[in-house]
Amino acid sequence: MNFNIRQAPNGVWYGSFPEFDRLGVRHGFATRLGGASEGPYKSLNLVFRARDEVENVIGNRRKFCEAVGVDLTRAVGGHQVHGDRVGVVAPGDAGKGAASSDGLEGTDALITNVPGVPLMIFFADCVPLLLVDPVRKAVGACHAGWRGTVARIGAKTVQAMERHFGTRPQDCRIALGPSIGPCCYEVDDSVMNRFREAFDWWEAAAVRRGEKWLLNLWEANRRQLIDAGVPAGNIAMSDACTACNTPLFFSYRAENGDTGNLAAVISLQEGC
Ligand SMILES: [Zn+2]
């Protein structure tokens, strides 16, 4: 599957996998281009920060959702804590966290089978995953930094869709969006040891560099999804590194924490 970045008529640049759009969903991964924020948040910052204007962030979210073709006023966000809780989004949740930071409490993954309720997750190096079950008609979104990856949040999101919607892992299509790549994600032994304990294939996702390691979060997520029963051919990777491309993306690591946040959004289309 090809990852395409393009400019919407409203000026926002965002990436998507065209094959996903044929599955009855709308989705997109934001870049940092096309928004109103200034300074380190220039310009499409999508998370409320002390030194960015609230109106900028809300306006940026509205523009991003408009570019993708989803309704911000019905969107649901998670209040992300690098945990492994999966929130099940019901019709009554529509709009929670859309224009504020109070989304579903302590939730790094969201799933729903309600059409027209977009799921939104935020990141700036962590891996964003968007999930589609075109058979049972359900979608999911999750945020996997190293902690979430070790906690298997990607696999747990698939399992939650299985439990709540009858999703079969072999039907799932999953896209991994722009995030810090194996070229740039240096970690120390304490992080690497967690991966070593969690995954017997950990060496496939790590390379020694001096005293440190280069950790491949893309591969660690890909392999845990395969372990969960998702066919390798159903997993699409953007292969875009946020830290290598700061003109295009926000990167927490490359910009020393003083930066904005990207978002990914996915919604089942109504009438599909
Ligand atoms: Zn890189």
mmCIF file of N, CA, C and O and ligand atoms in Angstrom, residues 183-184 241 244, ligand 1:
data_model
loop_
_atom_site.group_PDB
_atom_site.id
_atom_site.type_symbol
_atom_site.label_atom_id
_atom_site.label_comp_id
_atom_site.label_asym_id
_atom_site.label_seq_id
_atom_site.Cartn_x
_atom_site.Cartn_y
_atom_site.Cartn_z
ATOM 1 N N CYS A 183 16.055 4.823 12.078
ATOM 2 C CA CYS A 183 17.216 5.662 11.768
ATOM 3 C C CYS A 183 17.548 6.597 12.927
ATOM 4 O O CYS A 183 18.697 7.004 13.095
ATOM 5 N N CYS A 184 16.547 6.956 13.720
ATOM 6 C CA CYS A 184 16.691 8.046 14.699
ATOM 7 C C CYS A 184 16.345 7.684 16.136
ATOM 8 O O CYS A 184 16.647 8.451 17.044
ATOM 9 N N CYS A 241 9.815 9.025 8.666
ATOM 10 C CA CYS A 241 10.373 9.293 10.003
ATOM 11 C C CYS A 241 10.152 10.757 10.375
ATOM 12 O O CYS A 241 10.603 11.659 9.667
ATOM 13 N N CYS A 244 13.498 12.744 11.085
ATOM 14 C CA CYS A 244 14.284 13.063 9.878
ATOM 15 C C CYS A 244 13.640 14.174 9.058
ATOM 16 O O CYS A 244 14.260 14.693 8.141
HETATM 17 ZN ZN ZN B 1 14.934 9.223 11.064
#
